Coordinates of C-alpha atoms in Angstrom, one line a residue:
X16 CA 0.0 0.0 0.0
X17 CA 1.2 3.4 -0.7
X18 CA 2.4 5.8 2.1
X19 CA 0.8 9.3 1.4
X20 CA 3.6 10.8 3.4
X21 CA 5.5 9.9 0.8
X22 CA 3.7 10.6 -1.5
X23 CA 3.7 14.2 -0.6
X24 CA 7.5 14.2 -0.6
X25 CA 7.9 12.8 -4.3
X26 CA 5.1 15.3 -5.4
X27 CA 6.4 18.1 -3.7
X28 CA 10.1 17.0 -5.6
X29 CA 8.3 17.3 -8.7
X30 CA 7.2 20.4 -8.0
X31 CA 10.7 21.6 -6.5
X32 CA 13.4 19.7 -9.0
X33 CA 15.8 18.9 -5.9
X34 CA 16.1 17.0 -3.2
X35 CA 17.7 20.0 -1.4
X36 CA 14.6 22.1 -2.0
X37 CA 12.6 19.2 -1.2
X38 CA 13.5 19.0 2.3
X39 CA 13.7 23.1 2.5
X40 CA 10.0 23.2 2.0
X41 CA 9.1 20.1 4.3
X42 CA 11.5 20.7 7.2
X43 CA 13.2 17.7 6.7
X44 CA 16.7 16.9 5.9
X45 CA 18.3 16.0 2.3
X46 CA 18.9 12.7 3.9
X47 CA 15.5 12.0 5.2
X48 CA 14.1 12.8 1.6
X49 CA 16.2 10.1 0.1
X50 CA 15.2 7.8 2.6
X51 CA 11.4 8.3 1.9
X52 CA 11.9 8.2 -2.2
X53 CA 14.0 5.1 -1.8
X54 CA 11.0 3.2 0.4
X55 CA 8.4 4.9 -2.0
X56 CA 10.5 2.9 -4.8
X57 CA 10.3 -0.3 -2.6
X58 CA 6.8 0.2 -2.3
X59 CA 5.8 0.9 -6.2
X60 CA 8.5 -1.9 -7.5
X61 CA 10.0 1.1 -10.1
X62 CA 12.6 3.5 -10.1
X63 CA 11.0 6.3 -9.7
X64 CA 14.2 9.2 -9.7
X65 CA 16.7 8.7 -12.0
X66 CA 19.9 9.7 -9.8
X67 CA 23.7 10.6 -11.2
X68 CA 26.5 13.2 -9.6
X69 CA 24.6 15.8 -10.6
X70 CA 21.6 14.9 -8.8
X71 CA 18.4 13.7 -9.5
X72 CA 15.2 13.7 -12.4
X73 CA 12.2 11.9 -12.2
X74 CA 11.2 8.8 -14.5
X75 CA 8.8 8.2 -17.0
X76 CA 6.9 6.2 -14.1
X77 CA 7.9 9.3 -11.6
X78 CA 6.0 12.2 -13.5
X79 CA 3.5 9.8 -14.1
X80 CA 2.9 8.9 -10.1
X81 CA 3.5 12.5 -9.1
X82 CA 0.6 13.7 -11.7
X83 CA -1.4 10.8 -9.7
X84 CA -0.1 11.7 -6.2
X85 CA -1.7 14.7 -6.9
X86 CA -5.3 13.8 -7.3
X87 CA -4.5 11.2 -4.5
X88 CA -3.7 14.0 -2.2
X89 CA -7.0 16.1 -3.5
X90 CA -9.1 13.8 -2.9
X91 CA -8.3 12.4 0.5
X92 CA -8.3 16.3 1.6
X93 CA -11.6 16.6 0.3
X94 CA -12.7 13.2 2.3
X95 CA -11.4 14.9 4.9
X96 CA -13.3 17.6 5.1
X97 CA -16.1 16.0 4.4
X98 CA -16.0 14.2 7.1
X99 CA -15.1 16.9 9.5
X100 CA -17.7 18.3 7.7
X101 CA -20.3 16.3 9.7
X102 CA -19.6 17.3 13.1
X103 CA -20.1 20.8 12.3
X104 CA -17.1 21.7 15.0
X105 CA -14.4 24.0 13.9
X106 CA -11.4 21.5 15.1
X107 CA -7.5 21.3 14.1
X108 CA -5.0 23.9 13.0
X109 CA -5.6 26.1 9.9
X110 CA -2.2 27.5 9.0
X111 CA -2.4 31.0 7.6
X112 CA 0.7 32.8 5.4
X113 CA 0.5 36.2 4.6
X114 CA 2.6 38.6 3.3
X115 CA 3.9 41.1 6.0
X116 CA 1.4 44.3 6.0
X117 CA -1.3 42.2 5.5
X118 CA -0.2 39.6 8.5
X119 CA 0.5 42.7 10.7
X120 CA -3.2 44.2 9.9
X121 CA -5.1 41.0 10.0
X122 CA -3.6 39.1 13.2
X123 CA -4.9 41.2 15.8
X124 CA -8.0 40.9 14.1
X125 CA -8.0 37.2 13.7
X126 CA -7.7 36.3 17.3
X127 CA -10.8 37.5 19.2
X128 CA -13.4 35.7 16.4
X129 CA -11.4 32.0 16.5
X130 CA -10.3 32.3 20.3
X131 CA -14.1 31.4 21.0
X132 CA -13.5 27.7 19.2
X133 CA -11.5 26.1 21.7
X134 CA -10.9 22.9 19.4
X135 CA -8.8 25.0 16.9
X136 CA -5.6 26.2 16.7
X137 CA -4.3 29.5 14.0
X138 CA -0.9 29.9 12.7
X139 CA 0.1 32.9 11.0
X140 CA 3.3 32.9 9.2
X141 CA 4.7 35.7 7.3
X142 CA 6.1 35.3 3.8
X143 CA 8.7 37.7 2.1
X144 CA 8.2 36.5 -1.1
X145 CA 5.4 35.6 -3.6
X146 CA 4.9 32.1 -2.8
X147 CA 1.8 32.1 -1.0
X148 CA -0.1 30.6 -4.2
X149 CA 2.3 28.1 -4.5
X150 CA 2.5 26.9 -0.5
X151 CA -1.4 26.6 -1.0
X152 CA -1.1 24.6 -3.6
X153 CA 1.6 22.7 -2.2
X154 CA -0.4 21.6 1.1
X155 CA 1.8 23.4 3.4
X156 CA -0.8 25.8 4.1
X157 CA -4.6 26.2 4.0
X158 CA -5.0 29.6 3.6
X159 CA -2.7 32.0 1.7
X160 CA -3.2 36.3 1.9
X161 CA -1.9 37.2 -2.0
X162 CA -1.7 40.5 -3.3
X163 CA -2.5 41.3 -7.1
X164 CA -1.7 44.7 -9.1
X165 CA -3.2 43.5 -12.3
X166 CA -6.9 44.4 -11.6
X167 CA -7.7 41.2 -13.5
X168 CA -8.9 38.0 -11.5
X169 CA -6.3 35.5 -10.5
X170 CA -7.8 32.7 -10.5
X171 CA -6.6 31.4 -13.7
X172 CA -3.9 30.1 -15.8
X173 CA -2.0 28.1 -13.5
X174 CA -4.1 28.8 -10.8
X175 CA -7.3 27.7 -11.7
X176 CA -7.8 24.9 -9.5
X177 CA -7.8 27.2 -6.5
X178 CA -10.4 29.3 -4.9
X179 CA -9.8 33.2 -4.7
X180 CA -11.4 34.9 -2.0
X181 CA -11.3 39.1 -2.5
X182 CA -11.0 40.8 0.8
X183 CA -9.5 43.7 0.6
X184 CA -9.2 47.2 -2.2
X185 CA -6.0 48.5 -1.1
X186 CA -4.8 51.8 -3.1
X187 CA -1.8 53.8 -3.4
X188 CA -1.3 56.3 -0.9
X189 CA 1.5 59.6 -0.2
X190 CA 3.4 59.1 3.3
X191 CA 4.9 62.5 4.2
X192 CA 6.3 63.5 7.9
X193 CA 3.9 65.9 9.9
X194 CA 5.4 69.5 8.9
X195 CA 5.8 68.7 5.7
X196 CA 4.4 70.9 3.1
X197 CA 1.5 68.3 1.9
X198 CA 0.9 67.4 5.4
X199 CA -1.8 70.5 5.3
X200 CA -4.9 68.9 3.3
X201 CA -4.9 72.5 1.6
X202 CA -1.8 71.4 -0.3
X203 CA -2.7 69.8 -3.5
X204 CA -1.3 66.2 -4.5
X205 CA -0.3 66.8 -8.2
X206 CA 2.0 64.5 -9.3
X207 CA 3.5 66.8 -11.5
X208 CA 4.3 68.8 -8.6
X209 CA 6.0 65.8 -6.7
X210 CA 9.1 65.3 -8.7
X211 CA 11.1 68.2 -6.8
X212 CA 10.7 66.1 -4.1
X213 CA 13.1 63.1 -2.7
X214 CA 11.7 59.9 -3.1
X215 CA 12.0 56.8 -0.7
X216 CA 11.3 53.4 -2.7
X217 CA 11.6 50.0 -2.0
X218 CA 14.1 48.0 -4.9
X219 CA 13.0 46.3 -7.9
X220 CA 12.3 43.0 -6.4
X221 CA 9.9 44.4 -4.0
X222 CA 6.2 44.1 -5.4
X223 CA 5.5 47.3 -3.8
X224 CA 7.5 49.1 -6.2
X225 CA 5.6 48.0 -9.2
X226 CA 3.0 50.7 -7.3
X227 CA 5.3 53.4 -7.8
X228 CA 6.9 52.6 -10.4
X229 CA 3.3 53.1 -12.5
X230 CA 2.2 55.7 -10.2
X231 CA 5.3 58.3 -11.7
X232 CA 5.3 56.7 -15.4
X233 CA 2.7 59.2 -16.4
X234 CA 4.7 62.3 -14.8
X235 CA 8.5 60.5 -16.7
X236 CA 9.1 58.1 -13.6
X237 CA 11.1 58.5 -10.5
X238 CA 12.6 61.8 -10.4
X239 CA 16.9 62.0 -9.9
X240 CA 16.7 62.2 -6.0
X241 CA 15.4 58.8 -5.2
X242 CA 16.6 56.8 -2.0
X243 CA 15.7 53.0 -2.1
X244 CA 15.4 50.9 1.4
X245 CA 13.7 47.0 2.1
X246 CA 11.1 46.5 3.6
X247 CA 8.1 49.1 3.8
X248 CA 8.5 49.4 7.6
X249 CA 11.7 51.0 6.7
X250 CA 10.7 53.3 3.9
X251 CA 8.1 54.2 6.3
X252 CA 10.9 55.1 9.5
X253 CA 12.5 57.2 7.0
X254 CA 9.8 59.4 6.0
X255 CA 9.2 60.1 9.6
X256 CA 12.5 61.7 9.9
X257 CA 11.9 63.9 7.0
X258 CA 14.6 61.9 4.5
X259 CA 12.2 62.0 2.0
X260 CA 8.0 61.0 1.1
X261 CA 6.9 57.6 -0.3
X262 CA 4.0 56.5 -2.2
X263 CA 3.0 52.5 0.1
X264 CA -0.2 50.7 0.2
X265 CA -2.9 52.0 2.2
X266 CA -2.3 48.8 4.1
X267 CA 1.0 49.6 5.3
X268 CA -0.6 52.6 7.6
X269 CA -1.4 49.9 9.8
X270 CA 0.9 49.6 12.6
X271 CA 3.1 52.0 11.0
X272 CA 5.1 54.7 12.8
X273 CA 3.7 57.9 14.4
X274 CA 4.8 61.5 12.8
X275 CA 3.8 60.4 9.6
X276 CA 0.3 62.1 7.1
X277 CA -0.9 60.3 4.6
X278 CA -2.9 61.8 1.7
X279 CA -5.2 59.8 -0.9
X280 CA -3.6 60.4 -4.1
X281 CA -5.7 61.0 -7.6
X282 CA -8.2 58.2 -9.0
X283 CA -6.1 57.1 -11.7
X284 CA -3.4 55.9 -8.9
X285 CA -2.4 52.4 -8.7
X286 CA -4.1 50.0 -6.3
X287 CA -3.5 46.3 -5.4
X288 CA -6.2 43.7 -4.1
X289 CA -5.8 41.6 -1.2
X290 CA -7.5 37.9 -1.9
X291 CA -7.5 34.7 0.3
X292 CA -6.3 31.4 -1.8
X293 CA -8.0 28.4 -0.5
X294 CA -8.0 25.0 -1.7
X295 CA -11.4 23.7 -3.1
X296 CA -11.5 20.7 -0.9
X297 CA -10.9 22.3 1.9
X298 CA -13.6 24.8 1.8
X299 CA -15.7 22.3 3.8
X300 CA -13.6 22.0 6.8
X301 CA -15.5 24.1 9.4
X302 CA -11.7 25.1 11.1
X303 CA -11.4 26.6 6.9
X304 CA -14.7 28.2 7.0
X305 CA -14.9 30.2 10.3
X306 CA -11.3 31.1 9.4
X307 CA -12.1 32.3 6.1
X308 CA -15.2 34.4 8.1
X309 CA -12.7 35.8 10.6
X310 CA -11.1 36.9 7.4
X311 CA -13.8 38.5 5.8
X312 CA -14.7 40.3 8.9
X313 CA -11.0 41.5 9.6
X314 CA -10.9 43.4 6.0
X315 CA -14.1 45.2 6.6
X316 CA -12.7 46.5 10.0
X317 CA -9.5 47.1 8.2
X318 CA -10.9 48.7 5.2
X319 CA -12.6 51.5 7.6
X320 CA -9.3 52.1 9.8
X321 CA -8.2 53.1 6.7
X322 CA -10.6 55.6 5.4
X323 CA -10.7 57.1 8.4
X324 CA -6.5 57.4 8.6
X325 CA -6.1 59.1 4.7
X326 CA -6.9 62.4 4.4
X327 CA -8.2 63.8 1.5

Protein backbone atom coordinates (compact mmCIF):
# COMPACT_ATOMS: atom_id res chain seq x y z
CA UNK A 1 0.00 0.00 0.00
CA UNK A 2 1.16 3.43 -0.71
CA UNK A 3 2.39 5.81 2.07
CA UNK A 4 0.76 9.28 1.42
CA UNK A 5 3.64 10.82 3.36
CA UNK A 6 5.49 9.94 0.84
CA UNK A 7 3.68 10.55 -1.46
CA UNK A 8 3.72 14.19 -0.57
CA UNK A 9 7.52 14.21 -0.64
CA UNK A 10 7.87 12.85 -4.33
CA UNK A 11 5.14 15.33 -5.43
CA UNK A 12 6.44 18.13 -3.70
CA UNK A 13 10.09 17.05 -5.59
CA UNK A 14 8.28 17.29 -8.72
CA UNK A 15 7.24 20.44 -8.00
CA UNK A 16 10.65 21.61 -6.47
CA UNK A 17 13.36 19.74 -8.96
CA UNK A 18 15.82 18.90 -5.94
CA UNK A 19 16.14 16.97 -3.25
CA UNK A 20 17.70 20.03 -1.42
CA UNK A 21 14.57 22.07 -2.05
CA UNK A 22 12.59 19.24 -1.18
CA UNK A 23 13.53 18.97 2.33
CA UNK A 24 13.75 23.07 2.52
CA UNK A 25 10.01 23.21 2.05
CA UNK A 26 9.12 20.10 4.33
CA UNK A 27 11.47 20.74 7.18
CA UNK A 28 13.23 17.70 6.74
CA UNK A 29 16.69 16.89 5.88
CA UNK A 30 18.32 16.03 2.34
CA UNK A 31 18.95 12.74 3.87
CA UNK A 32 15.46 11.97 5.25
CA UNK A 33 14.11 12.82 1.63
CA UNK A 34 16.22 10.09 0.07
CA UNK A 35 15.18 7.82 2.56
CA UNK A 36 11.40 8.34 1.90
CA UNK A 37 11.86 8.23 -2.21
CA UNK A 38 13.99 5.06 -1.79
CA UNK A 39 10.98 3.18 0.38
CA UNK A 40 8.38 4.89 -1.97
CA UNK A 41 10.46 2.90 -4.79
CA UNK A 42 10.29 -0.32 -2.57
CA UNK A 43 6.77 0.22 -2.27
CA UNK A 44 5.82 0.86 -6.16
CA UNK A 45 8.51 -1.92 -7.46
CA UNK A 46 9.98 1.11 -10.06
CA UNK A 47 12.65 3.53 -10.08
CA UNK A 48 10.98 6.34 -9.73
CA UNK A 49 14.16 9.20 -9.68
CA UNK A 50 16.69 8.70 -12.05
CA UNK A 51 19.90 9.67 -9.83
CA UNK A 52 23.70 10.56 -11.21
CA UNK A 53 26.54 13.15 -9.60
CA UNK A 54 24.60 15.80 -10.64
CA UNK A 55 21.60 14.94 -8.77
CA UNK A 56 18.37 13.68 -9.55
CA UNK A 57 15.18 13.75 -12.38
CA UNK A 58 12.24 11.95 -12.16
CA UNK A 59 11.22 8.75 -14.49
CA UNK A 60 8.78 8.17 -17.03
CA UNK A 61 6.91 6.21 -14.07
CA UNK A 62 7.89 9.29 -11.60
CA UNK A 63 5.96 12.16 -13.51
CA UNK A 64 3.51 9.76 -14.08
CA UNK A 65 2.89 8.95 -10.11
CA UNK A 66 3.51 12.51 -9.05
CA UNK A 67 0.59 13.75 -11.68
CA UNK A 68 -1.40 10.79 -9.70
CA UNK A 69 -0.14 11.70 -6.19
CA UNK A 70 -1.68 14.74 -6.93
CA UNK A 71 -5.33 13.77 -7.26
CA UNK A 72 -4.51 11.22 -4.46
CA UNK A 73 -3.70 14.05 -2.21
CA UNK A 74 -7.00 16.11 -3.48
CA UNK A 75 -9.08 13.75 -2.85
CA UNK A 76 -8.30 12.40 0.55
CA UNK A 77 -8.34 16.32 1.62
CA UNK A 78 -11.64 16.58 0.27
CA UNK A 79 -12.74 13.20 2.31
CA UNK A 80 -11.45 14.91 4.94
CA UNK A 81 -13.26 17.61 5.15
CA UNK A 82 -16.09 15.95 4.35
CA UNK A 83 -15.98 14.19 7.09
CA UNK A 84 -15.12 16.88 9.49
CA UNK A 85 -17.71 18.33 7.71
CA UNK A 86 -20.30 16.31 9.68
CA UNK A 87 -19.56 17.26 13.11
CA UNK A 88 -20.12 20.78 12.34
CA UNK A 89 -17.08 21.72 14.99
CA UNK A 90 -14.39 24.05 13.92
CA UNK A 91 -11.39 21.51 15.11
CA UNK A 92 -7.53 21.33 14.05
CA UNK A 93 -5.03 23.85 13.04
CA UNK A 94 -5.59 26.05 9.92
CA UNK A 95 -2.24 27.46 8.95
CA UNK A 96 -2.40 31.03 7.63
CA UNK A 97 0.74 32.75 5.36
CA UNK A 98 0.53 36.18 4.57
CA UNK A 99 2.65 38.61 3.34
CA UNK A 100 3.89 41.08 6.05
CA UNK A 101 1.40 44.28 5.96
CA UNK A 102 -1.30 42.21 5.54
CA UNK A 103 -0.16 39.57 8.52
CA UNK A 104 0.47 42.71 10.66
CA UNK A 105 -3.16 44.17 9.86
CA UNK A 106 -5.07 40.98 9.95
CA UNK A 107 -3.58 39.08 13.18
CA UNK A 108 -4.87 41.17 15.84
CA UNK A 109 -8.04 40.89 14.13
CA UNK A 110 -8.00 37.18 13.68
CA UNK A 111 -7.67 36.25 17.34
CA UNK A 112 -10.81 37.49 19.17
CA UNK A 113 -13.45 35.68 16.40
CA UNK A 114 -11.45 32.03 16.45
CA UNK A 115 -10.31 32.31 20.32
CA UNK A 116 -14.12 31.38 20.96
CA UNK A 117 -13.48 27.67 19.16
CA UNK A 118 -11.49 26.09 21.74
CA UNK A 119 -10.85 22.90 19.45
CA UNK A 120 -8.82 24.97 16.93
CA UNK A 121 -5.58 26.21 16.69
CA UNK A 122 -4.28 29.54 14.00
CA UNK A 123 -0.89 29.87 12.69
CA UNK A 124 0.06 32.92 10.97
CA UNK A 125 3.31 32.90 9.23
CA UNK A 126 4.75 35.70 7.33
CA UNK A 127 6.06 35.33 3.84
CA UNK A 128 8.71 37.71 2.07
CA UNK A 129 8.23 36.45 -1.12
CA UNK A 130 5.42 35.57 -3.56
CA UNK A 131 4.94 32.14 -2.82
CA UNK A 132 1.76 32.07 -0.97
CA UNK A 133 -0.06 30.60 -4.17
CA UNK A 134 2.30 28.13 -4.51
CA UNK A 135 2.45 26.89 -0.47
CA UNK A 136 -1.45 26.64 -1.02
CA UNK A 137 -1.09 24.63 -3.61
CA UNK A 138 1.56 22.65 -2.17
CA UNK A 139 -0.37 21.64 1.08
CA UNK A 140 1.80 23.44 3.39
CA UNK A 141 -0.82 25.84 4.10
CA UNK A 142 -4.57 26.22 4.01
CA UNK A 143 -4.99 29.65 3.63
CA UNK A 144 -2.72 32.01 1.73
CA UNK A 145 -3.18 36.29 1.89
CA UNK A 146 -1.86 37.21 -2.01
CA UNK A 147 -1.67 40.46 -3.26
CA UNK A 148 -2.47 41.31 -7.06
CA UNK A 149 -1.66 44.69 -9.10
CA UNK A 150 -3.19 43.45 -12.32
CA UNK A 151 -6.91 44.44 -11.60
CA UNK A 152 -7.71 41.17 -13.50
CA UNK A 153 -8.86 38.04 -11.45
CA UNK A 154 -6.28 35.53 -10.49
CA UNK A 155 -7.76 32.69 -10.46
CA UNK A 156 -6.62 31.36 -13.73
CA UNK A 157 -3.89 30.11 -15.78
CA UNK A 158 -1.97 28.11 -13.52
CA UNK A 159 -4.06 28.84 -10.76
CA UNK A 160 -7.27 27.66 -11.69
CA UNK A 161 -7.79 24.92 -9.54
CA UNK A 162 -7.77 27.21 -6.52
CA UNK A 163 -10.36 29.29 -4.94
CA UNK A 164 -9.77 33.18 -4.67
CA UNK A 165 -11.40 34.90 -1.95
CA UNK A 166 -11.34 39.07 -2.46
CA UNK A 167 -11.05 40.85 0.82
CA UNK A 168 -9.46 43.73 0.55
CA UNK A 169 -9.23 47.22 -2.18
CA UNK A 170 -5.97 48.48 -1.13
CA UNK A 171 -4.77 51.77 -3.11
CA UNK A 172 -1.76 53.78 -3.37
CA UNK A 173 -1.27 56.34 -0.85
CA UNK A 174 1.54 59.59 -0.22
CA UNK A 175 3.40 59.08 3.29
CA UNK A 176 4.89 62.53 4.20
CA UNK A 177 6.34 63.52 7.94
CA UNK A 178 3.87 65.87 9.87
CA UNK A 179 5.43 69.47 8.92
CA UNK A 180 5.81 68.71 5.69
CA UNK A 181 4.36 70.94 3.11
CA UNK A 182 1.49 68.28 1.87
CA UNK A 183 0.93 67.44 5.36
CA UNK A 184 -1.78 70.50 5.29
CA UNK A 185 -4.86 68.92 3.31
CA UNK A 186 -4.89 72.50 1.65
CA UNK A 187 -1.80 71.44 -0.28
CA UNK A 188 -2.75 69.82 -3.48
CA UNK A 189 -1.33 66.24 -4.47
CA UNK A 190 -0.34 66.80 -8.21
CA UNK A 191 2.01 64.47 -9.35
CA UNK A 192 3.54 66.81 -11.48
CA UNK A 193 4.30 68.80 -8.55
CA UNK A 194 5.97 65.82 -6.70
CA UNK A 195 9.06 65.29 -8.74
CA UNK A 196 11.10 68.20 -6.80
CA UNK A 197 10.74 66.10 -4.11
CA UNK A 198 13.07 63.10 -2.69
CA UNK A 199 11.73 59.93 -3.08
CA UNK A 200 11.99 56.75 -0.74
CA UNK A 201 11.26 53.39 -2.68
CA UNK A 202 11.62 49.95 -2.02
CA UNK A 203 14.13 48.03 -4.93
CA UNK A 204 13.01 46.34 -7.89
CA UNK A 205 12.25 42.96 -6.41
CA UNK A 206 9.85 44.39 -3.98
CA UNK A 207 6.21 44.05 -5.39
CA UNK A 208 5.53 47.31 -3.77
CA UNK A 209 7.47 49.15 -6.16
CA UNK A 210 5.55 48.05 -9.15
CA UNK A 211 2.97 50.65 -7.31
CA UNK A 212 5.32 53.43 -7.76
CA UNK A 213 6.92 52.64 -10.44
CA UNK A 214 3.27 53.13 -12.50
CA UNK A 215 2.20 55.73 -10.25
CA UNK A 216 5.25 58.27 -11.74
CA UNK A 217 5.32 56.72 -15.39
CA UNK A 218 2.73 59.24 -16.40
CA UNK A 219 4.68 62.29 -14.85
CA UNK A 220 8.47 60.54 -16.72
CA UNK A 221 9.14 58.09 -13.58
CA UNK A 222 11.07 58.46 -10.50
CA UNK A 223 12.62 61.82 -10.44
CA UNK A 224 16.93 62.05 -9.89
CA UNK A 225 16.70 62.23 -5.98
CA UNK A 226 15.36 58.85 -5.25
CA UNK A 227 16.60 56.84 -1.98
CA UNK A 228 15.73 53.04 -2.14
CA UNK A 229 15.41 50.87 1.44
CA UNK A 230 13.67 47.01 2.07
CA UNK A 231 11.12 46.55 3.59
CA UNK A 232 8.12 49.11 3.83
CA UNK A 233 8.52 49.36 7.65
CA UNK A 234 11.68 51.05 6.73
CA UNK A 235 10.65 53.26 3.93
CA UNK A 236 8.09 54.22 6.33
CA UNK A 237 10.86 55.15 9.45
CA UNK A 238 12.47 57.17 6.95
CA UNK A 239 9.84 59.40 6.00
CA UNK A 240 9.23 60.13 9.59
CA UNK A 241 12.46 61.67 9.93
CA UNK A 242 11.92 63.90 6.97
CA UNK A 243 14.59 61.94 4.49
CA UNK A 244 12.20 61.96 2.00
CA UNK A 245 7.99 60.98 1.07
CA UNK A 246 6.95 57.61 -0.29
CA UNK A 247 4.02 56.50 -2.15
CA UNK A 248 2.97 52.54 0.06
CA UNK A 249 -0.22 50.70 0.21
CA UNK A 250 -2.88 52.01 2.22
CA UNK A 251 -2.27 48.75 4.07
CA UNK A 252 1.05 49.57 5.25
CA UNK A 253 -0.57 52.61 7.64
CA UNK A 254 -1.38 49.92 9.76
CA UNK A 255 0.95 49.63 12.56
CA UNK A 256 3.13 52.00 11.02
CA UNK A 257 5.14 54.66 12.78
CA UNK A 258 3.74 57.91 14.38
CA UNK A 259 4.83 61.54 12.81
CA UNK A 260 3.78 60.45 9.59
CA UNK A 261 0.29 62.07 7.15
CA UNK A 262 -0.95 60.29 4.61
CA UNK A 263 -2.93 61.78 1.75
CA UNK A 264 -5.15 59.75 -0.93
CA UNK A 265 -3.61 60.43 -4.06
CA UNK A 266 -5.71 60.96 -7.59
CA UNK A 267 -8.16 58.20 -8.96
CA UNK A 268 -6.13 57.08 -11.65
CA UNK A 269 -3.35 55.91 -8.93
CA UNK A 270 -2.37 52.41 -8.73
CA UNK A 271 -4.14 49.96 -6.31
CA UNK A 272 -3.50 46.33 -5.39
CA UNK A 273 -6.16 43.72 -4.14
CA UNK A 274 -5.84 41.57 -1.17
CA UNK A 275 -7.48 37.87 -1.88
CA UNK A 276 -7.55 34.73 0.32
CA UNK A 277 -6.31 31.39 -1.83
CA UNK A 278 -8.03 28.35 -0.45
CA UNK A 279 -8.02 25.02 -1.71
CA UNK A 280 -11.44 23.70 -3.09
CA UNK A 281 -11.48 20.71 -0.93
CA UNK A 282 -10.87 22.29 1.90
CA UNK A 283 -13.56 24.81 1.82
CA UNK A 284 -15.70 22.34 3.82
CA UNK A 285 -13.64 22.05 6.83
CA UNK A 286 -15.55 24.09 9.37
CA UNK A 287 -11.70 25.08 11.06
CA UNK A 288 -11.36 26.57 6.87
CA UNK A 289 -14.71 28.18 6.98
CA UNK A 290 -14.92 30.16 10.27
CA UNK A 291 -11.25 31.13 9.42
CA UNK A 292 -12.11 32.34 6.05
CA UNK A 293 -15.20 34.44 8.12
CA UNK A 294 -12.68 35.84 10.61
CA UNK A 295 -11.12 36.91 7.44
CA UNK A 296 -13.83 38.55 5.79
CA UNK A 297 -14.75 40.31 8.92
CA UNK A 298 -10.98 41.51 9.63
CA UNK A 299 -10.87 43.38 6.02
CA UNK A 300 -14.05 45.18 6.63
CA UNK A 301 -12.72 46.54 9.97
CA UNK A 302 -9.48 47.12 8.18
CA UNK A 303 -10.95 48.71 5.22
CA UNK A 304 -12.56 51.52 7.64
CA UNK A 305 -9.35 52.14 9.76
CA UNK A 306 -8.17 53.14 6.72
CA UNK A 307 -10.57 55.65 5.35
CA UNK A 308 -10.68 57.05 8.45
CA UNK A 309 -6.51 57.37 8.56
CA UNK A 310 -6.11 59.15 4.73
CA UNK A 311 -6.94 62.37 4.36
CA UNK A 312 -8.21 63.79 1.45
Amino acid sequence: MLDLRRLHVLREFGVRGTIAATASALGYTPSAVSQQLARLEQETGVALLDRSPRGAELTDAGRLLVAQAEEILALVEATESVLAEQSDVALGMVTVTAFPTAAVAFAPLLAPPLRRHEGMQLVLRQTLLSTGTQKVRSREVDIALVDDWSGQHPGRGPDAGLRHIHLLRDPLVLAVPEGHRLASPSAPVALDGLLGESWIVAPQTERSRYGTDRLLAEVGGLPATTWEFEGLGTILSLVTRGIGIAAVPALAMVGAPAGLVYRRLPASAPERHVYAVVRPASLRRPAVQVTLAALREAAQQVDRELAEITTP
